[in-house]
Coordinates of C-alpha atoms in Angstrom, one line a residue:
X1 CA -21.8 -17.2 5.2
X2 CA -21.9 -13.3 5.8
X3 CA -19.1 -10.8 4.9
X4 CA -19.2 -9.5 8.3
X5 CA -18.1 -13.4 9.7
X6 CA -15.7 -14.1 6.9
X7 CA -13.6 -10.8 7.7
X8 CA -14.1 -11.8 11.3
X9 CA -12.7 -15.3 11.0
X10 CA -9.4 -13.7 8.0
X11 CA -8.8 -11.1 11.2
X12 CA -9.1 -13.7 13.8
X13 CA -6.4 -15.9 11.5
X14 CA -4.1 -13.1 10.4
X15 CA -3.9 -11.8 14.2
X16 CA -3.1 -15.8 15.0
X17 CA -0.4 -16.6 12.6
X18 CA 0.5 -12.9 11.7
X19 CA -0.6 -13.1 7.5
X20 CA -2.5 -14.2 5.5
X21 CA -2.6 -15.2 1.6
X22 CA -5.3 -14.3 -0.7
X23 CA -5.0 -18.3 -2.2
X24 CA -5.2 -19.8 1.1
X25 CA -8.5 -17.7 1.7
X26 CA -10.0 -18.1 -1.7
X27 CA -9.8 -21.8 -0.8
X28 CA -10.8 -21.7 2.8
X29 CA -14.1 -20.3 2.3
X30 CA -14.7 -20.8 -1.5
X31 CA -15.4 -17.6 -2.9
X32 CA -13.5 -15.4 -5.7
X33 CA -10.3 -13.9 -5.7
X34 CA -11.9 -10.3 -5.9
X35 CA -14.5 -11.1 -2.9
X36 CA -11.1 -11.4 -0.3
X37 CA -9.2 -8.9 -1.5
X38 CA -12.5 -6.7 -0.8
X39 CA -12.5 -8.0 2.8
X40 CA -8.7 -7.6 3.0
X41 CA -9.4 -4.4 1.7
X42 CA -12.2 -3.7 4.5
X43 CA -10.2 -4.6 7.0
X44 CA -7.4 -2.3 6.0
X45 CA -9.6 0.6 6.0
X46 CA -10.5 -0.4 9.7
X47 CA -7.3 -0.4 10.3
X48 CA -7.3 -4.0 11.4
X49 CA -5.2 -5.8 9.1
X50 CA -2.3 -4.4 6.5
X51 CA -2.4 -5.1 3.1
X52 CA 0.8 -6.5 1.1
X53 CA 1.5 -8.1 -2.1
X54 CA -0.7 -11.4 -2.2
X55 CA -2.2 -10.9 1.2
X56 CA -2.0 -9.1 4.4
X57 CA -0.6 -9.1 8.1
X58 CA -1.8 -8.1 11.2
X59 CA -1.8 -4.6 11.8
X60 CA -0.1 -2.7 14.7
X61 CA 2.3 -0.2 15.8
X62 CA 5.6 1.2 14.0
X63 CA 7.3 -1.9 16.2
X64 CA 5.0 -5.1 15.3
X65 CA 6.7 -7.7 13.0
X66 CA 5.3 -10.9 12.0
X67 CA 7.5 -13.9 12.2
X68 CA 9.6 -15.5 9.0
X69 CA 7.3 -18.3 8.5
X70 CA 4.3 -15.8 8.4
X71 CA 6.7 -13.7 6.3
X72 CA 7.6 -16.3 3.9
X73 CA 4.6 -17.2 2.4
X74 CA 3.8 -13.5 1.0
X75 CA 4.6 -12.5 -2.4
X76 CA 6.5 -15.6 -3.3
X77 CA 7.2 -15.2 -6.7
X78 CA 8.4 -11.9 -6.7
X79 CA 10.8 -12.6 -3.7
X80 CA 12.1 -15.0 -6.4
X81 CA 12.5 -13.1 -8.9
X82 CA 14.4 -10.4 -6.9
X83 CA 16.6 -13.2 -5.7
X84 CA 17.6 -14.2 -8.9
X85 CA 18.7 -10.4 -9.9
X86 CA 20.7 -9.9 -6.5
X87 CA 22.5 -13.6 -7.4
X88 CA 23.6 -12.0 -10.6
X89 CA 25.6 -9.0 -8.7
X90 CA 27.8 -11.3 -6.6
X91 CA 31.3 -12.5 -8.1
X92 CA 32.6 -15.8 -7.5
X93 CA 35.3 -15.8 -4.7
X94 CA 34.0 -12.7 -2.9
X95 CA 32.9 -12.1 0.7
X96 CA 29.0 -11.7 0.9
X97 CA 26.9 -10.3 3.6
X98 CA 23.5 -10.9 3.6
X99 CA 20.8 -9.9 6.4
X100 CA 18.3 -11.9 8.2
X101 CA 14.7 -11.8 6.3
X102 CA 12.7 -13.7 3.8
X103 CA 14.1 -12.0 0.7
X104 CA 17.5 -12.5 1.6
X105 CA 16.9 -15.8 2.2
X106 CA 15.7 -16.7 -1.0
X107 CA 19.0 -14.9 -2.5
X108 CA 21.2 -17.3 0.0
X109 CA 19.2 -20.2 -1.9
X110 CA 21.3 -18.9 -5.5
X111 CA 24.2 -18.5 -4.3
X112 CA 24.8 -22.5 -3.1
X113 CA 26.3 -22.9 -6.4
X114 CA 28.6 -19.9 -6.5
X115 CA 32.3 -21.3 -6.3
X116 CA 34.5 -20.0 -3.7
X117 CA 32.4 -17.5 -2.1
X118 CA 32.1 -16.4 1.7
X119 CA 28.6 -15.8 3.4
X120 CA 28.4 -13.4 6.4
X121 CA 25.0 -13.2 7.9
X122 CA 23.6 -12.8 11.3
X123 CA 20.3 -15.0 10.1
X124 CA 19.8 -18.1 11.8
X125 CA 18.0 -19.2 8.9
X126 CA 20.3 -19.1 6.3
X127 CA 23.0 -20.5 8.4
X128 CA 20.7 -23.7 8.5
X129 CA 20.1 -23.4 4.6
X130 CA 24.2 -23.7 3.9
X131 CA 24.9 -26.2 6.5
X132 CA 21.8 -28.4 5.0
X133 CA 23.1 -28.0 1.9
X134 CA 26.6 -28.7 2.8
X135 CA 25.2 -32.1 4.1
X136 CA 23.6 -33.0 1.0
X137 CA 27.1 -33.0 -0.4
X138 CA 27.6 -30.0 -2.5
X139 CA 30.9 -29.0 -4.0
X140 CA 30.7 -25.9 -4.0
X141 CA 28.9 -24.5 -0.8
X142 CA 29.7 -21.2 0.7
X143 CA 32.1 -21.0 3.7
X144 CA 29.9 -19.6 6.8
X145 CA 30.3 -16.8 8.8
X146 CA 27.5 -16.5 11.8
X147 CA 28.1 -13.2 13.8
X148 CA 26.7 -14.4 16.8
X149 CA 24.2 -13.1 19.0
X150 CA 20.7 -13.1 20.2
X151 CA 17.8 -13.7 18.0
X152 CA 14.7 -12.0 17.2
X153 CA 11.1 -12.8 16.1
X154 CA 12.6 -13.1 12.1
X155 CA 15.6 -15.2 13.1
X156 CA 17.9 -12.3 13.2
X157 CA 20.8 -12.3 15.4
X158 CA 21.2 -8.8 17.2
X159 CA 22.8 -7.1 19.8
X160 CA 26.3 -6.1 20.9
X161 CA 28.0 -9.0 20.5
X162 CA 26.7 -9.0 16.5
X163 CA 27.5 -5.7 16.0
X164 CA 31.1 -6.2 17.4
X165 CA 32.4 -9.2 14.9
X166 CA 30.3 -6.9 11.9
X167 CA 32.6 -4.0 12.8
X168 CA 35.4 -6.2 12.4
X169 CA 35.0 -7.8 9.0
X170 CA 35.4 -6.0 5.4
X171 CA 32.9 -7.2 3.0
X172 CA 32.8 -6.9 -0.7
X173 CA 28.7 -6.6 -1.1
X174 CA 25.9 -6.2 1.0
X175 CA 22.7 -7.4 0.2
X176 CA 20.5 -6.3 2.7
X177 CA 16.4 -6.9 3.1
X178 CA 14.4 -4.2 5.1
X179 CA 10.7 -3.7 6.6
X180 CA 10.3 -0.6 5.4
X181 CA 11.0 2.2 2.9
X182 CA 10.2 5.7 2.8
X183 CA 11.7 9.0 1.3
X184 CA 12.0 10.6 4.4
X185 CA 12.7 8.2 6.6
X186 CA 15.0 5.8 4.6
X187 CA 15.2 2.6 5.6
X188 CA 13.3 0.8 8.7
X189 CA 13.0 -1.8 10.7
X190 CA 10.4 -2.6 14.1
X191 CA 13.4 -4.0 16.1
X192 CA 15.9 -1.3 17.3
X193 CA 18.5 -4.0 17.8
X194 CA 18.1 -5.0 14.3
X195 CA 18.5 -1.4 13.4
X196 CA 22.0 -1.3 15.0
X197 CA 23.1 -4.6 13.7
X198 CA 22.1 -3.3 9.9
X199 CA 24.0 -0.3 10.5
X200 CA 27.3 -1.9 11.5
X201 CA 26.4 -4.4 8.3
X202 CA 26.6 -1.0 6.2
X203 CA 29.4 0.0 7.4
X204 CA 31.6 -3.6 6.8
X205 CA 30.1 -3.3 3.2
X206 CA 32.0 -1.7 0.1
X207 CA 28.6 -1.9 -1.6
X208 CA 25.7 -2.0 -0.6
X209 CA 22.3 -3.4 -2.4
X210 CA 18.7 -3.5 -1.1
X211 CA 16.4 -6.1 -2.0
X212 CA 12.3 -4.9 -1.6
X213 CA 8.9 -5.5 -3.1
X214 CA 6.7 -2.9 -3.9
X215 CA 4.7 -3.4 -0.7
X216 CA 7.5 -2.3 1.5
X217 CA 7.5 1.4 0.1
X218 CA 5.9 3.9 2.3
X219 CA 6.4 1.7 5.3
X220 CA 8.0 3.1 8.2
X221 CA 9.1 0.8 11.1
X222 CA 9.9 1.8 14.7
X223 CA 13.9 2.8 13.6
X224 CA 15.5 4.1 10.5
X225 CA 18.7 2.8 9.7
X226 CA 20.2 4.0 6.9
X227 CA 18.9 7.3 4.5
X228 CA 18.4 6.3 0.4
X229 CA 21.9 7.9 -0.7
X230 CA 23.5 5.3 1.4
X231 CA 22.0 2.8 -0.7
X232 CA 24.5 1.7 -3.9
X233 CA 21.7 -0.6 -5.7
X234 CA 17.9 -0.7 -5.0
X235 CA 16.1 -4.0 -6.5
X236 CA 12.6 -3.6 -6.1
X237 CA 9.8 -5.4 -8.5
X238 CA 7.7 -3.7 -11.0
X239 CA 4.6 -3.2 -9.4
X240 CA 6.2 -0.3 -7.9
X241 CA 4.4 3.0 -8.3
X242 CA 6.0 5.7 -10.6
X243 CA 6.4 8.1 -7.9
X244 CA 8.0 5.6 -6.1
X245 CA 10.4 5.0 -9.0
X246 CA 11.3 9.0 -9.2
X247 CA 12.1 9.2 -5.7
X248 CA 14.3 6.1 -5.3
X249 CA 15.8 7.1 -8.9
X250 CA 17.0 10.5 -7.7
X251 CA 18.3 9.2 -4.5
X252 CA 19.7 5.3 -4.6
X253 CA 22.5 5.1 -6.7
X254 CA 20.9 3.0 -9.2
X255 CA 17.7 1.7 -8.9
X256 CA 16.9 -1.8 -11.1
X257 CA 13.1 -2.9 -11.7
X258 CA 12.7 -6.6 -12.3
X259 CA 9.9 -7.9 -14.0
X260 CA 7.7 -10.5 -12.6
X261 CA 4.8 -12.9 -12.7
X262 CA 2.9 -12.2 -8.9

């Protein structure tokens, strides 16, 4: 198969599903890891896709966002390491807010054994995870408070109802996932309603922790919802470039760089 034919098929798959993984493409086409990465780099230069750690997502305007299933397949090892680090910050008996997203979903899975925990979330996926754990008979499943609202492609509940509910609450710790982070734009999302909900989550929290792998750096979504100075702790992985680490260390309350295997 010619490189042009293979890249056309990769582009078709990316547009159809929202994201592709390098490992899956290696198996599908019977080529090397480096060949697939060169294909993705070529498609990125053409503006057809956007490379992320472990694969690529469909390119588009700042308002584009892949669905939950597509994003959950990317950088699984990195997300697991960040989730482990975030879970270590949670105290038994506390009230923890989790925003919607695949990394915060991974955090939620680590919190199932934390005693006397209350989780506030606008994530349908996290709510399903907690309900399934309760059905399995776990004794230490956190109490759940679901905000209500209208669902987005990322299974986040947003809108006036979600915002009003959140603004009546006081939580000890917010663990927040983001679509993009930059020094100038701060924390961003492609969804205007989700930006409003995230602002409400930050306002409700005594402490805000952001979990974001290095591929989120210099990604700017349609709407900013917080500056970096509003972040008490920023958890990221060790593939984040030195310049980005410096920028974060000078603005957020604390920068934690987590070693990963990805």
